[in-house]
Amino acid sequence: MSALLEVKHLNVDLNLPAGTLHAVRDVSFSVEKGKTLSLVGESGCGKSMIALAIMGLLPPSGICSAEKIAFEGLDLQKMSEKKMSTFRGARMAMIFQEPMTSLDPCYTIGNQLVEALTEHKKVSAREARDRAVFLLEKVGITGSASRLKQYPHQLSGGLRQRIMIAMGLMCGPSLIIADEPTTALDVTIQAQIMGLLASIQQEFNMGMILITHDLGVVSRVADDVVIMYCGQVVETGNIKEIFNNPIHPYTRGLMECIPVPGKTKPGEKLGSIPGIVPTPIGDLWGCSFRSRCSLATQECAARGLELIKISDKRSFRCINPPVTIADA
Amino acid sequence: MVEYALQTENIKKEYTISGGIFHGKKTLKAVDGVNLSIPKGSILGLVGESGCGKTTIAKLILGLEKKTSGELYIAGKEISSMGSKEIARIIQPVFQDPYSSLNPRKSIAKIISLPLRAQGLANGAADIEKKVDDIMEIVGLAPRLKHNYPNQLSGGQRQRVAVARALIMRPEVVLCDEPTSALDVSVQAQILNMLLDLRSELNLTYLFISHDLAVVEHIASHVAVMYLGRIVEEGNAEDLFSNPSHPYTQALLASVLTPDPELGLPEIQLGIEYPNPIDPPSGCSFHPRCSKCQEKCSIVAPEAVIKSGKLVECHYPDNF
Amino acid sequence: MPPVETQQQFDSGLGLEVVFPTPGQIMRRRMLTHKGFIIGGLMVLAVFIVAIFAPYIAQHDPYHQDLSNRMITPVWSETGSWEHPLGTDAMGRDYLSRLAYGARISLFIGFSCMAIAAVIGISLGLIAGYFGGMADMIVSFIITVRLALPAVLVAIAVVALMGGSIQVVVMVLGCLIWDRFAVILRATTQQIRAMDYVQAAKAAGCSIPWLMIREIMPNLLNSIVIVATLEIGRAILLEAALSFLGMGVQPPTPSWGLMISEGKDMMLFDPYLVTIPGVALFFLVLGMNLFGDGLRDVTSPEGRS
């Protein structure tokens, strides 16, 4: 089966006064129908840039180059801006972190939902409204007829995020890109929204790219994970492999940072990654993580460190892995 | 006899909200009769969703808002008999967002030394400088950052500056209002480690407000769970996390997503919306979202009962 | 915001350790690249130089009437001469001298009206924004009342009662044009008061004046400076209007508004009498507004690059 979205050797450069910022460096991954791929990393690692590059929404200073960005068999790079804009929203939906800023405060929920559909497809207002009601029920909002008449500010954060999801689904997309969809929400709502996204994705057999820094969310929802650091993929693989046998020192460091009830002892020191993230500006070589890695050696500064593939999906970028690969 | 750094007795805070011309005025009970006591040297974790009143409690304790009724003792003294400077010497805050908690127009040295200067506690510029150097070393900030401005620092460094400012007067209590939730994972661990180290070094008491239960379980010795202005369950951290009695605590615990790929997403039966605090439900305020709700729950508000060493406000804590 | 200064890291190939500039450095760098700011600043500076060096620029006494040399046209016309580069007026006074001394009047009125307005407006705005509630309601009412008063008419009425002089004009205009200060400061103070750093300062035991002056004010400075430049321009124009109507500065003081007023009878025959002071006014006010606009871009904390 061919993948829903295939990205091969994607690079995104941003031209800044200080030099060229290599926001995304040689990133490849693919998303299949009905599967969730998660891009994980700390702020500034380039994970959001990947989403914007796929959607064709990079800022003007951004330059995107890739060997291949294929969506449903079509090459997105060769597509005209006009065609691309019909794709955005219709075939691919994006859900952002802060639902308040993505909803227009001047229009009712109903207006915005209906417009999301009529903008892309020739349907009557009646049909669009029916679909809006149907989807609101799907995202767990009852009394949808009265909800349609409400304005965004009348709703709580959790409800707004549900509306955003419904809006993303209006045209029946085949790919959802969710950029930190639950970061602004309470824990109880977070679990609900993630559950909702996961069940809807299964029901409509869509592919999902989940961008987040929260390893807890990732472990519960994703099928495959791409761990990013400084614009590069440092480790990728199946969710269970990554969480049970992390190879890259960065992945391992991240996992030791989180307090896990039952595993970490209360009051004890958590693992932490010393130092700060370098900004990938200028000519780069070697492992980006070597300035913070306790296992770094001279060889880590060598040029041309490639991803080492150990199985179909599993690969990592480290020449001195702290575990023997046979264990992994 | 236990000495308490902070004690509240049936403390209440009400706001009057005007509902427009046609609705008249309404009362919002942000904090509705809260009893908390924090022994010296311990860490109390205060947990709840946004809108439950935990930030209001923080403001009452810091003296930024005046309580409507009840008593609030800071180091044994009633707060209304204390001046704002006296409160400030005993209790200092660390806020959530390190980007808005530092004045962008002031240098780091100025920001850290603000409490000293405001209180007139220092003997001249040299003394201030020495104290700033000392505290910067304690929180792990390089001395060269002294003359920088907040926009030149990373999120973790900014939060260290906020902690340094809170500690420069050597207060007894530090009120941490979600101090790590705006930070990246690796930085969050650094700050948590630092807070724990500082507590034992400087013998501090923390009131740690958070919605992240994993973090609270890691750091706190006591935990209070807040819902709609009331504490619904309170007790020793170990007891509360291993054996939660209130259905709300159970739901909160269930919704913590620990990194474990073997587990799926939990079923949270809390309904989709937090109730409007202006118009709280009758009886037990949690009953509309409670999966174990009985008839009595919607009529009578429960009294706090002692259940396996914890205080629980629920009619049927035995059901679980 | 993109990093502007960077520093090579110990061990290249890792990228750069970004060193962000201080707010002061950002401001200086933006000042040097902002066209409107530089052009506006130079225009205002030019008027300042003229005002300061008026005795050297003026070859004649601006008050000296020489009826034998009336209505000499400027040097670029056929009958003009270098003796009076901008000609003379109906009283035979040297126009260039009057224009140079007039710059002093305009700048003095602009800055002193702005200063009075700033004191009133900033205090009201800070009080309303910081305290909210009742204080806010009262201040908002005062602002509304002020906005309902037509500035020129009130000024005319007061000057008519008290007689026209520079002092009266400054007092009246200063007390009339504080509204923009109050409105803008009230809104910004409300925003800044809610910031965590103000709460932290409050929790550190800072007194209310300390909070207002040392914590909030530095963050209001850019709004204040911008409004101030706009108000200077407004005061200068209002003064000119009042003087033109004969209700402002009284003759023979060389005010630009008065010069236009005195020249208006001869406007059709000798348009330079009106055009020259008119262009001077336009030049100064345009410069002020360009400068203020530029200042807004230069000092905005988040930057708009």
Coordinates of C-alpha atoms in Angstrom, one line a residue, chain B:
Chain B
M1 CA 3.7 20.5 68.1
V2 CA 3.8 21.2 64.4
E3 CA 4.6 24.8 63.4
Y4 CA 2.7 26.0 60.4
A5 CA 4.2 28.3 57.8
L6 CA 0.8 29.0 56.4
Q7 CA -2.7 28.3 57.6
T8 CA -6.1 29.2 56.3
E9 CA -9.4 28.8 58.1
N10 CA -12.6 28.8 56.1
I11 CA -11.2 31.4 53.8
K12 CA -13.6 32.8 51.2
K13 CA -13.3 35.2 48.3
E14 CA -16.3 36.4 46.4
Y15 CA -16.4 38.7 43.4
T16 CA -19.4 40.6 42.3
I17 CA -20.0 40.3 38.7
S18 CA -22.4 42.5 36.8
G19 CA -24.3 40.5 34.4
G20 CA -25.4 43.4 32.2
I21 CA -28.4 45.7 32.6
F22 CA -31.0 43.0 32.6
H23 CA -29.4 40.4 34.8
G24 CA -28.4 42.4 37.9
K25 CA -25.4 41.5 39.9
K26 CA -24.2 38.0 40.6
T27 CA -21.7 36.6 43.1
L28 CA -18.9 34.5 42.0
K29 CA -17.5 32.4 44.8
A30 CA -13.9 31.9 43.6
V31 CA -12.7 30.5 46.9
D32 CA -15.5 29.1 49.0
G33 CA -14.3 28.1 52.5
V34 CA -10.9 26.6 52.2
N35 CA -8.9 25.2 55.1
L36 CA -5.2 24.6 54.3
S37 CA -2.3 24.2 56.7
I38 CA 1.2 23.9 55.5
P39 CA 3.8 22.7 58.1
K40 CA 7.1 24.4 58.0
G41 CA 9.5 22.8 55.6
S42 CA 6.9 20.8 53.7
I43 CA 5.6 21.1 50.2
L44 CA 1.9 21.3 49.6
G45 CA 0.7 20.6 46.1
L46 CA -2.5 22.4 45.2
V47 CA -4.1 20.7 42.2
G48 CA -7.1 21.6 40.1
E49 CA -8.4 22.6 36.6
S50 CA -8.3 26.1 35.4
G51 CA -11.0 28.2 37.0
C52 CA -11.1 26.2 40.2
G53 CA -9.8 29.0 42.3
K54 CA -6.2 28.0 42.9
T55 CA -4.8 31.2 41.5
T56 CA -7.2 33.2 43.6
I57 CA -5.9 31.4 46.7
A58 CA -2.4 32.4 45.6
K59 CA -3.4 36.0 45.3
L60 CA -5.0 36.0 48.7
I61 CA -1.9 34.5 50.3
L62 CA 0.4 37.0 48.6
G63 CA -1.8 39.8 49.8
L64 CA -2.6 40.9 46.2
E65 CA -6.4 40.4 46.9
K66 CA -8.3 40.9 50.1
K67 CA -10.3 37.9 51.4
T68 CA -14.0 38.2 51.9
S69 CA -14.1 36.3 55.1
G70 CA -12.2 33.6 57.0
E71 CA -8.7 33.7 58.6
L72 CA -5.4 33.4 57.0
Y73 CA -2.2 33.0 59.1
I74 CA 1.2 33.6 57.7
A75 CA 3.9 32.3 60.1
G76 CA 1.3 32.5 62.9
K77 CA 0.1 36.0 62.2
E78 CA -3.2 37.0 60.8
I79 CA -2.7 38.5 57.4
S80 CA -5.0 41.5 57.9
S81 CA -2.8 42.7 60.7
M82 CA 0.3 42.7 58.5
G83 CA 1.5 45.3 56.0
S84 CA 2.3 44.4 52.5
K85 CA 6.1 44.6 53.2
E86 CA 5.8 42.3 56.1
I87 CA 3.9 39.7 54.0
A88 CA 6.5 40.1 51.3
R89 CA 9.4 39.3 53.6
I90 CA 7.8 35.9 54.5
I91 CA 6.3 34.8 51.3
Q92 CA 7.4 35.3 47.7
P93 CA 5.9 34.0 44.4
V94 CA 7.3 32.3 41.3
F95 CA 4.8 32.7 38.4
Q96 CA 4.1 30.4 35.5
D97 CA 5.1 32.4 32.5
P98 CA 8.8 33.5 32.7
Y99 CA 8.2 35.7 29.7
S100 CA 5.7 38.0 31.4
S101 CA 7.0 37.8 35.0
L102 CA 10.2 39.8 34.3
N103 CA 10.0 43.5 33.4
P104 CA 11.4 43.7 29.9
R105 CA 12.9 47.2 30.5
K106 CA 15.0 46.2 33.5
S107 CA 18.4 44.4 33.7
I108 CA 18.6 41.1 35.4
A109 CA 20.4 42.6 38.4
K110 CA 17.7 45.2 38.8
I111 CA 15.0 42.5 38.6
I112 CA 16.6 40.3 41.1
S113 CA 17.3 43.1 43.6
L114 CA 13.9 44.6 43.4
P115 CA 12.5 43.2 46.6
L116 CA 15.6 44.4 48.5
R117 CA 15.3 47.9 47.1
A118 CA 11.5 48.0 47.6
Q119 CA 11.9 47.1 51.2
G120 CA 15.0 49.2 51.9
L121 CA 16.7 46.2 53.3
A122 CA 20.1 46.7 51.8
N123 CA 23.0 48.8 53.0
G124 CA 24.1 50.6 49.9
A125 CA 24.8 49.5 46.3
A126 CA 27.7 47.2 47.2
D127 CA 25.6 45.2 49.6
I128 CA 22.8 44.8 46.9
E129 CA 25.4 43.7 44.4
K130 CA 26.9 41.1 46.8
K131 CA 23.5 39.7 47.6
V132 CA 22.6 39.5 43.9
D133 CA 25.8 37.7 43.1
D134 CA 25.2 35.2 45.9
I135 CA 21.6 34.4 44.9
M136 CA 22.6 34.1 41.2
E137 CA 25.2 31.5 42.2
I138 CA 22.6 29.6 44.3
V139 CA 20.1 29.3 41.4
G140 CA 22.8 28.5 38.9
L141 CA 22.9 31.7 36.8
A142 CA 26.2 32.8 35.3
P143 CA 27.4 36.1 36.8
R144 CA 27.9 37.6 33.3
L145 CA 24.1 37.6 32.8
K146 CA 23.7 40.3 35.4
H147 CA 23.7 43.1 32.9
N148 CA 21.6 41.4 30.4
Y149 CA 17.9 42.0 29.7
P150 CA 15.1 39.3 30.0
N151 CA 14.8 39.1 26.2
Q152 CA 18.4 37.8 26.0
L153 CA 17.7 34.8 28.2
S154 CA 16.2 31.4 27.5
G155 CA 13.0 30.2 29.2
G156 CA 14.9 28.2 31.8
Q157 CA 17.2 31.0 32.6
R158 CA 14.3 33.4 33.0
Q159 CA 12.6 31.1 35.4
R160 CA 15.9 30.9 37.4
V161 CA 15.8 34.7 37.5
A162 CA 12.3 34.6 38.9
V163 CA 13.3 32.1 41.5
A164 CA 16.3 34.3 42.4
R165 CA 14.1 37.3 42.9
A166 CA 11.8 35.3 45.1
L167 CA 14.7 34.1 47.3
I168 CA 16.8 37.2 47.6
M169 CA 15.0 38.2 50.8
R170 CA 15.3 34.7 52.2
P171 CA 11.5 34.2 52.7
E172 CA 10.1 31.3 54.5
V173 CA 7.5 30.3 52.0
V174 CA 7.7 30.3 48.2
L175 CA 4.5 30.1 46.3
C176 CA 5.1 28.5 43.0
D177 CA 2.2 29.0 40.6
E178 CA 2.7 26.5 37.8
P179 CA 6.4 27.2 37.7
T180 CA 7.3 24.6 35.0
S181 CA 4.3 24.3 32.8
A182 CA 5.5 27.0 30.3
L183 CA 8.9 25.3 29.9
D184 CA 10.3 22.5 27.7
V185 CA 10.6 19.0 29.2
S186 CA 14.3 19.0 29.7
V187 CA 14.2 22.5 31.3
Q188 CA 11.3 21.6 33.5
A189 CA 13.4 18.8 35.0
Q190 CA 16.2 21.3 35.7
I191 CA 13.9 23.7 37.5
L192 CA 12.2 21.0 39.5
N193 CA 15.6 19.6 40.6
M194 CA 16.7 23.1 41.6
L195 CA 13.5 23.8 43.6
L196 CA 14.0 20.5 45.5
D197 CA 17.7 21.3 46.2
L198 CA 16.9 24.9 47.3
R199 CA 14.2 23.6 49.7
S200 CA 16.7 21.5 51.7
E201 CA 19.5 24.0 51.5
L202 CA 17.5 27.0 52.6
N203 CA 14.8 25.2 54.6
L204 CA 11.9 26.6 52.5
T205 CA 8.2 25.8 52.5
Y206 CA 6.5 25.5 49.1
L207 CA 3.0 26.0 48.1
F208 CA 3.1 24.3 44.7
I209 CA 0.2 25.1 42.5
S210 CA -0.1 22.9 39.4
H211 CA -2.4 21.0 37.1
D212 CA 0.3 18.5 36.3
L213 CA -0.3 15.6 38.7
A214 CA 2.9 13.8 37.7
V215 CA 4.9 16.8 38.7
V216 CA 3.0 17.3 42.0
E217 CA 3.4 13.6 42.9
H218 CA 7.1 14.0 42.3
I219 CA 7.6 17.1 44.4
A220 CA 4.9 17.4 47.0
S221 CA 4.6 15.9 50.5
H222 CA 1.0 16.9 50.9
V223 CA -1.7 17.4 48.3
A224 CA -4.9 19.3 48.2
V225 CA -7.3 18.8 45.3
M226 CA -9.5 21.8 44.5
Y227 CA -12.8 21.9 42.6
L228 CA -15.0 24.9 42.2
G229 CA -13.5 26.9 45.1
R230 CA -13.5 24.0 47.6
I231 CA -10.9 21.5 48.6
V232 CA -12.5 18.1 47.8
E233 CA -9.7 15.9 49.0
E234 CA -6.6 16.6 51.0
G235 CA -3.9 14.4 52.5
N236 CA -0.5 13.0 52.5
A237 CA 0.8 12.7 48.9
E238 CA 1.5 9.0 49.1
D239 CA -1.9 8.1 50.5
L240 CA -3.7 10.4 48.1
F241 CA -2.0 9.1 45.0
S242 CA -2.0 5.5 45.9
N243 CA -5.5 5.4 47.2
P244 CA -7.6 8.4 46.0
S245 CA -11.1 8.6 47.6
H246 CA -12.9 11.4 45.8
P247 CA -14.2 10.5 42.3
Y248 CA -12.8 13.8 41.1
T249 CA -9.3 12.9 42.3
Q250 CA -9.7 9.6 40.6
A251 CA -10.7 11.2 37.3
L252 CA -7.7 13.6 37.5
L253 CA -5.3 10.8 38.2
A254 CA -6.7 8.7 35.4
S255 CA -6.3 11.6 32.9
V256 CA -2.5 11.9 33.6
L257 CA -0.9 10.6 30.5
T258 CA 2.3 8.9 31.6
P259 CA 4.6 7.8 28.8
D260 CA 3.6 4.2 28.4
P261 CA 2.9 2.9 25.0
E262 CA 1.3 -0.2 26.4
L263 CA -1.6 1.9 27.7
G264 CA -4.3 3.4 25.5
L265 CA -6.1 6.7 26.2
P266 CA -8.1 6.6 29.4
E267 CA -11.9 6.9 29.4
I268 CA -12.6 10.2 31.2
Q269 CA -16.2 10.4 32.3
L270 CA -16.3 14.0 33.3
G271 CA -18.6 15.4 30.7
I272 CA -17.2 17.9 28.3
E273 CA -17.5 21.1 30.2
Y274 CA -16.3 22.6 33.5
P275 CA -19.4 24.2 35.3
N276 CA -19.7 27.9 35.3
P277 CA -18.6 29.2 38.7
I278 CA -21.1 32.0 38.6
D279 CA -23.9 29.4 38.5
P280 CA -22.5 26.4 40.5
P281 CA -24.5 23.1 40.6
S282 CA -26.7 22.4 43.7
G283 CA -25.6 20.0 46.4
C284 CA -22.2 18.5 45.7
S285 CA -20.8 20.8 43.1
F286 CA -19.1 17.9 41.4
H287 CA -22.3 15.8 40.9
P288 CA -23.1 16.7 37.3
R289 CA -19.7 15.3 36.2
C290 CA -19.6 12.4 38.7
S291 CA -20.0 8.9 37.4
K292 CA -21.0 7.6 40.8
C293 CA -23.6 10.3 41.4
Q294 CA -26.6 9.4 43.6
E295 CA -29.8 11.2 44.4
K296 CA -28.6 12.7 47.6
C297 CA -25.6 14.3 45.8
S298 CA -27.6 16.8 43.9
I299 CA -29.4 18.0 47.0
V300 CA -27.0 18.1 50.0
A301 CA -23.5 19.4 49.9
P302 CA -21.2 16.9 51.5
E303 CA -19.3 17.6 54.7
A304 CA -15.6 16.8 54.9
V305 CA -15.0 13.3 56.4
I306 CA -11.8 11.6 57.4
K307 CA -11.2 8.6 55.2
S308 CA -8.0 6.6 55.6
G309 CA -6.1 9.6 56.9
K310 CA -7.4 12.0 54.3
L311 CA -10.0 14.7 54.3
V312 CA -12.6 13.9 51.7
E313 CA -15.7 15.9 50.7
C314 CA -17.9 13.2 49.3
H315 CA -21.1 11.4 50.4
Y316 CA -20.0 8.0 49.2
P317 CA -16.2 7.7 49.4
D318 CA -16.7 4.1 50.3
N319 CA -18.2 3.2 47.0
F320 CA -14.9 2.9 45.4

